[in-house]
mmCIF file of C-alpha atoms in Angstrom:
data_model
loop_
_atom_site.group_PDB
_atom_site.id
_atom_site.type_symbol
_atom_site.label_atom_id
_atom_site.label_comp_id
_atom_site.label_asym_id
_atom_site.label_seq_id
_atom_site.Cartn_x
_atom_site.Cartn_y
_atom_site.Cartn_z
ATOM 1 C CA GLY A 1 108.465 126.859 100.066
ATOM 2 C CA ALA A 2 108.487 123.477 97.017
ATOM 3 C CA GLY A 3 108.955 121.215 99.550
ATOM 4 C CA VAL A 4 110.260 120.504 103.244
ATOM 5 C CA SER A 5 114.556 120.991 102.962
ATOM 6 C CA GLN A 6 116.908 120.508 105.558
ATOM 7 C CA SER A 7 119.881 121.682 106.412
ATOM 8 C CA PRO A 8 123.113 120.578 106.525
ATOM 9 C CA SER A 9 122.290 117.164 104.674
ATOM 10 C CA ASN A 10 125.718 115.374 105.534
ATOM 11 C CA LYS A 11 126.671 115.977 109.131
ATOM 12 C CA VAL A 12 130.275 114.536 110.531
ATOM 13 C CA THR A 13 130.572 115.884 113.684
ATOM 14 C CA GLU A 14 132.777 114.201 117.196
ATOM 15 C CA LYS A 15 132.212 112.429 119.950
ATOM 16 C CA GLY A 16 130.836 115.183 122.542
ATOM 17 C CA LYS A 17 130.217 118.299 120.122
ATOM 18 C CA ASP A 18 126.860 119.324 119.792
ATOM 19 C CA VAL A 19 124.936 119.621 116.575
ATOM 20 C CA GLU A 20 121.522 121.515 115.299
ATOM 21 C CA LEU A 21 119.537 120.007 112.680
ATOM 22 C CA ARG A 22 116.931 122.568 110.438
ATOM 23 C CA CYS A 23 114.205 122.038 108.841
ATOM 24 C CA ASP A 24 111.493 124.028 106.784
ATOM 25 C CA PRO A 25 108.551 123.811 106.339
ATOM 26 C CA ILE A 26 106.524 123.487 103.754
ATOM 27 C CA SER A 27 104.709 127.877 104.171
ATOM 28 C CA GLY A 28 101.240 127.319 105.415
ATOM 29 C CA HIS A 29 102.103 124.062 107.006
ATOM 30 C CA THR A 30 101.152 124.405 110.399
ATOM 31 C CA ALA A 31 102.095 121.023 112.397
ATOM 32 C CA LEU A 32 105.790 119.528 111.532
ATOM 33 C CA TYR A 33 107.218 116.894 112.566
ATOM 34 C CA TRP A 34 110.498 115.638 114.018
ATOM 35 C CA TYR A 35 111.943 111.156 113.581
ATOM 36 C CA ARG A 36 114.844 109.614 113.398
ATOM 37 C CA GLN A 37 115.821 106.413 111.037
ATOM 38 C CA SER A 38 118.523 104.519 112.163
ATOM 39 C CA LEU A 39 120.482 102.275 109.546
ATOM 40 C CA GLY A 40 118.203 99.788 108.122
ATOM 41 C CA GLN A 41 115.306 100.673 110.639
ATOM 42 C CA GLY A 42 111.702 102.169 110.671
ATOM 43 C CA LEU A 43 111.128 105.625 111.271
ATOM 44 C CA GLU A 44 110.919 106.667 114.764
ATOM 45 C CA PHE A 45 108.679 109.497 115.992
ATOM 46 C CA LEU A 46 111.065 111.965 118.181
ATOM 47 C CA ILE A 47 108.593 115.398 118.772
ATOM 48 C CA TYR A 48 106.172 116.940 117.091
ATOM 49 C CA PHE A 49 104.835 120.764 116.804
ATOM 50 C CA GLN A 50 101.662 122.544 116.235
ATOM 51 C CA GLY A 51 102.107 126.404 115.120
ATOM 52 C CA ASN A 52 105.444 127.143 117.926
ATOM 53 C CA SER A 53 103.847 124.631 120.624
ATOM 54 C CA ALA A 54 104.928 120.711 121.090
ATOM 55 C CA PRO A 55 102.533 118.992 122.188
ATOM 56 C CA ASP A 56 104.210 115.607 122.134
ATOM 57 C CA LYS A 57 107.557 115.028 123.102
ATOM 58 C CA SER A 58 107.395 111.620 124.061
ATOM 59 C CA GLY A 59 110.288 110.545 121.314
ATOM 60 C CA LEU A 60 112.971 112.294 122.180
ATOM 61 C CA PRO A 61 115.433 109.602 123.395
ATOM 62 C CA SER A 62 116.698 111.980 126.189
ATOM 63 C CA ASP A 63 117.370 114.832 127.679
ATOM 64 C CA ARG A 64 120.142 115.485 124.984
ATOM 65 C CA PHE A 65 117.723 116.248 122.497
ATOM 66 C CA SER A 66 115.462 119.224 121.935
ATOM 67 C CA ALA A 67 113.773 121.187 119.796
ATOM 68 C CA GLU A 68 112.300 124.628 119.250
ATOM 69 C CA ARG A 69 110.402 125.867 116.540
ATOM 70 C CA THR A 70 110.108 129.838 115.882
ATOM 71 C CA GLY A 71 107.265 132.234 113.895
ATOM 72 C CA GLY A 72 105.280 128.978 113.213
ATOM 73 C CA SER A 73 108.010 128.453 110.596
ATOM 74 C CA VAL A 74 111.181 127.133 110.844
ATOM 75 C CA SER A 75 111.966 123.969 113.030
ATOM 76 C CA THR A 76 116.186 123.293 114.948
ATOM 77 C CA LEU A 77 116.903 120.089 116.613
ATOM 78 C CA THR A 78 119.367 120.495 118.905
ATOM 79 C CA ILE A 79 121.434 117.183 119.967
ATOM 80 C CA GLN A 80 124.315 117.769 122.630
ATOM 81 C CA ARG A 81 127.129 116.037 124.023
ATOM 82 C CA THR A 82 126.689 113.683 120.936
ATOM 83 C CA GLN A 83 126.713 109.747 121.724
ATOM 84 C CA GLN A 84 128.040 107.216 118.566
ATOM 85 C CA GLU A 85 124.689 106.127 118.879
ATOM 86 C CA ASP A 86 122.897 109.615 118.104
ATOM 87 C CA SER A 87 124.227 108.928 113.855
ATOM 88 C CA ALA A 88 121.405 108.159 111.674
ATOM 89 C CA VAL A 89 119.271 110.518 109.017
ATOM 90 C CA TYR A 90 116.760 112.801 110.802
ATOM 91 C CA LEU A 91 113.869 113.860 108.223
ATOM 92 C CA CYS A 92 111.484 116.398 108.884
ATOM 93 C CA ALA A 93 107.939 116.712 107.804
ATOM 94 C CA SER A 94 104.857 118.951 107.615
ATOM 95 C CA SER A 95 101.200 118.604 107.309
ATOM 96 C CA GLN A 96 99.123 122.081 106.732
ATOM 97 C CA VAL A 97 97.476 121.092 110.326
ATOM 98 C CA PRO A 98 97.714 117.372 112.771
ATOM 99 C CA GLY A 99 95.462 115.323 111.524
ATOM 100 C CA PRO A 100 94.847 112.223 108.687
ATOM 101 C CA TYR A 101 96.754 114.369 106.241
ATOM 102 C CA GLY A 102 100.123 112.649 103.976
ATOM 103 C CA TYR A 103 102.926 114.898 105.251
ATOM 104 C CA THR A 104 105.632 115.610 103.630
ATOM 105 C CA PHE A 105 109.675 114.749 104.209
ATOM 106 C CA GLY A 106 112.513 116.639 103.480
ATOM 107 C CA SER A 107 115.488 114.780 102.325
ATOM 108 C CA GLY A 108 116.826 114.895 105.962
ATOM 109 C CA THR A 109 120.371 115.000 107.577
ATOM 110 C CA ARG A 110 122.370 112.556 107.859
ATOM 111 C CA LEU A 111 124.492 112.845 111.089
ATOM 112 C CA THR A 112 127.639 110.468 111.507
ATOM 113 C CA VAL A 113 129.882 110.666 115.259
ATOM 114 C CA VAL A 114 132.869 109.336 114.954
ATOM 115 C CA GLY B 1 100.783 103.246 122.083
ATOM 116 C CA GLU B 2 100.096 102.841 118.341
ATOM 117 C CA ASN B 3 101.988 99.556 116.997
ATOM 118 C CA VAL B 4 102.550 98.220 113.273
ATOM 119 C CA GLU B 5 104.237 95.245 112.347
ATOM 120 C CA GLN B 6 105.387 94.900 108.292
ATOM 121 C CA HIS B 7 106.139 91.797 106.660
ATOM 122 C CA PRO B 8 107.429 90.797 104.288
ATOM 123 C CA SER B 9 111.064 92.470 105.504
ATOM 124 C CA THR B 10 112.530 92.211 101.895
ATOM 125 C CA LEU B 11 110.622 90.425 98.392
ATOM 126 C CA SER B 12 111.982 90.339 95.012
ATOM 127 C CA VAL B 13 109.910 90.097 91.882
ATOM 128 C CA GLN B 14 110.500 89.735 88.936
ATOM 129 C CA GLU B 15 109.260 92.414 86.381
ATOM 130 C CA GLY B 16 105.489 92.494 85.403
ATOM 131 C CA ASP B 17 104.499 90.158 88.561
ATOM 132 C CA SER B 18 102.861 91.658 91.163
ATOM 133 C CA ALA B 19 103.729 92.280 94.880
ATOM 134 C CA VAL B 20 101.644 92.852 97.703
ATOM 135 C CA ILE B 21 103.514 94.777 101.370
ATOM 136 C CA LYS B 22 101.346 93.383 104.445
ATOM 137 C CA CYS B 23 100.246 95.450 107.656
ATOM 138 C CA THR B 24 99.343 94.891 110.629
ATOM 139 C CA TYR B 25 98.000 97.722 113.709
ATOM 140 C CA SER B 26 97.462 96.907 117.284
ATOM 141 C CA ASP B 27 95.464 99.942 117.971
ATOM 142 C CA SER B 28 91.161 99.606 116.779
ATOM 143 C CA ALA B 29 90.940 103.503 117.138
ATOM 144 C CA SER B 30 93.871 104.062 114.653
ATOM 145 C CA ASN B 31 91.523 105.553 111.059
ATOM 146 C CA TYR B 32 94.027 106.748 108.755
ATOM 147 C CA PHE B 33 96.448 104.384 107.290
ATOM 148 C CA PRO B 34 99.258 106.094 104.690
ATOM 149 C CA TRP B 35 102.180 104.442 102.692
ATOM 150 C CA TYR B 36 105.294 106.009 101.621
ATOM 151 C CA LYS B 37 107.678 105.179 99.256
ATOM 152 C CA GLN B 38 111.880 105.183 100.257
ATOM 153 C CA GLU B 39 114.411 105.441 97.039
ATOM 154 C CA LEU B 40 118.231 106.488 98.042
ATOM 155 C CA GLY B 41 119.175 109.102 99.947
ATOM 156 C CA LYS B 42 115.998 110.775 99.965
ATOM 157 C CA GLY B 43 112.927 110.885 102.200
ATOM 158 C CA PRO B 44 109.656 108.581 102.463
ATOM 159 C CA GLN B 45 107.431 109.622 99.779
ATOM 160 C CA LEU B 46 103.405 109.228 100.165
ATOM 161 C CA ILE B 47 101.863 107.143 97.502
ATOM 162 C CA ILE B 48 98.895 106.539 98.272
ATOM 163 C CA ASP B 49 95.933 106.521 101.797
ATOM 164 C CA ILE B 50 93.170 105.122 103.073
ATOM 165 C CA ARG B 51 91.081 106.058 106.126
ATOM 166 C CA SER B 52 88.511 104.200 107.976
ATOM 167 C CA ASN B 53 85.284 104.141 106.729
ATOM 168 C CA VAL B 54 86.583 102.535 103.153
ATOM 169 C CA GLY B 55 87.729 99.214 102.078
ATOM 170 C CA GLU B 56 90.166 99.328 99.233
ATOM 171 C CA LYS B 57 91.350 102.482 96.862
ATOM 172 C CA LYS B 58 92.857 102.477 93.876
ATOM 173 C CA ASP B 59 96.157 104.345 91.661
ATOM 174 C CA GLN B 60 96.904 102.930 88.612
ATOM 175 C CA ARG B 61 99.316 100.653 89.108
ATOM 176 C CA ILE B 62 98.823 100.374 93.033
ATOM 177 C CA ALA B 63 95.491 99.377 95.495
ATOM 178 C CA VAL B 64 95.616 99.210 99.338
ATOM 179 C CA THR B 65 92.979 96.839 100.757
ATOM 180 C CA LEU B 66 91.698 97.563 104.941
ATOM 181 C CA ASN B 67 90.453 94.602 106.825
ATOM 182 C CA LYS B 68 89.092 97.648 109.897
ATOM 183 C CA THR B 69 87.778 93.872 111.902
ATOM 184 C CA ALA B 70 91.653 92.010 111.504
ATOM 185 C CA LYS B 71 93.216 95.148 112.127
ATOM 186 C CA HIS B 72 95.345 94.046 109.047
ATOM 187 C CA PHE B 73 95.797 96.806 105.362
ATOM 188 C CA SER B 74 98.158 96.000 103.067
ATOM 189 C CA LEU B 75 100.073 97.251 100.230
ATOM 190 C CA HIS B 76 99.070 95.547 96.330
ATOM 191 C CA ILE B 77 101.229 96.588 92.973
ATOM 192 C CA THR B 78 100.731 95.257 90.078
ATOM 193 C CA GLU B 79 103.142 94.856 86.612
ATOM 194 C CA THR B 80 106.200 95.559 88.770
ATOM 195 C CA GLN B 81 108.827 97.678 87.032
ATOM 196 C CA PRO B 82 112.000 98.052 87.899
ATOM 197 C CA GLU B 83 111.297 101.911 89.117
ATOM 198 C CA ASP B 84 109.214 100.989 91.708
ATOM 199 C CA SER B 85 112.564 99.239 93.865
ATOM 200 C CA ALA B 86 112.468 101.473 96.535
ATOM 201 C CA VAL B 87 111.695 100.780 100.182
ATOM 202 C CA TYR B 88 107.998 100.842 101.700
ATOM 203 C CA PHE B 89 106.489 102.361 105.100
ATOM 204 C CA CYS B 90 103.442 101.714 106.114
ATOM 205 C CA ALA B 91 102.170 103.943 108.975
ATOM 206 C CA ALA B 92 99.214 104.070 110.947
ATOM 207 C CA MET B 93 97.076 107.139 112.709
ATOM 208 C CA THR B 94 95.196 107.273 115.922
ATOM 209 C CA GLY B 95 93.243 110.775 115.421
ATOM 210 C CA ASN B 96 95.930 114.071 115.685
ATOM 211 C CA THR B 97 98.211 111.723 116.722
ATOM 212 C CA PRO B 98 101.562 111.765 114.862
ATOM 213 C CA LEU B 99 102.102 108.419 112.415
ATOM 214 C CA VAL B 100 103.853 105.383 113.361
ATOM 215 C CA PHE B 101 105.605 103.463 110.794
ATOM 216 C CA GLY B 102 106.490 100.256 110.097
ATOM 217 C CA LYS B 103 110.256 99.284 109.572
ATOM 218 C CA GLY B 104 110.172 98.926 106.015
ATOM 219 C CA THR B 105 109.782 96.373 103.073
ATOM 220 C CA ARG B 106 112.741 96.425 100.404
ATOM 221 C CA LEU B 107 110.711 96.069 97.323
ATOM 222 C CA SER B 108 113.608 94.323 94.445
ATOM 223 C CA VAL B 109 111.963 94.383 91.168
ATOM 224 C CA ILE B 110 114.599 92.463 88.509
ATOM 225 C CA ALA B 111 114.684 92.432 84.739
#
């Protein structure tokens, strides 16, 4: 596609429920990144994919967080048993290849846990 | 790992004046330094970047400078306009590792 697409744009969920966030990167981009942006904060790295593999999962906050990428394209970030502190904007970005190249970000998914 | 500090956290300037945002990084091996602009409700957008073999880069009203010795880089916006109002993020990358971002600067341009 022309840009990075994320869905849903907004998600309100009850504490304890599971949520899935989707990212559709730019066609042909092999690298895909997930970041989290809490209110008034910077971008916190979560995980990145090179193709379908995740070389770096170091940023995932807990084992309630997981992500996968299939077909070298769409990625889903799953948060199990959501907590109020999970409330944030989850941003996805892609780049042609890993390395010193600009990322293209999607508009994000705003997650609110009530 | 890399740590990026960004200052100031908020900045207000009069329309037409210049704005400067500064960042420092900790890893001397970092080799790529992009700047992103984030408008309300949108994802960050790349506005300019610089690599470690270059000291300065300009693109119309924006410029970035890099001082590798001091591990310091800055964004300069001249002749600011109301549409420059946004949150700006600096970032640094070492090799092929994911970008590490600063905490952002909220720029307000007052007409």
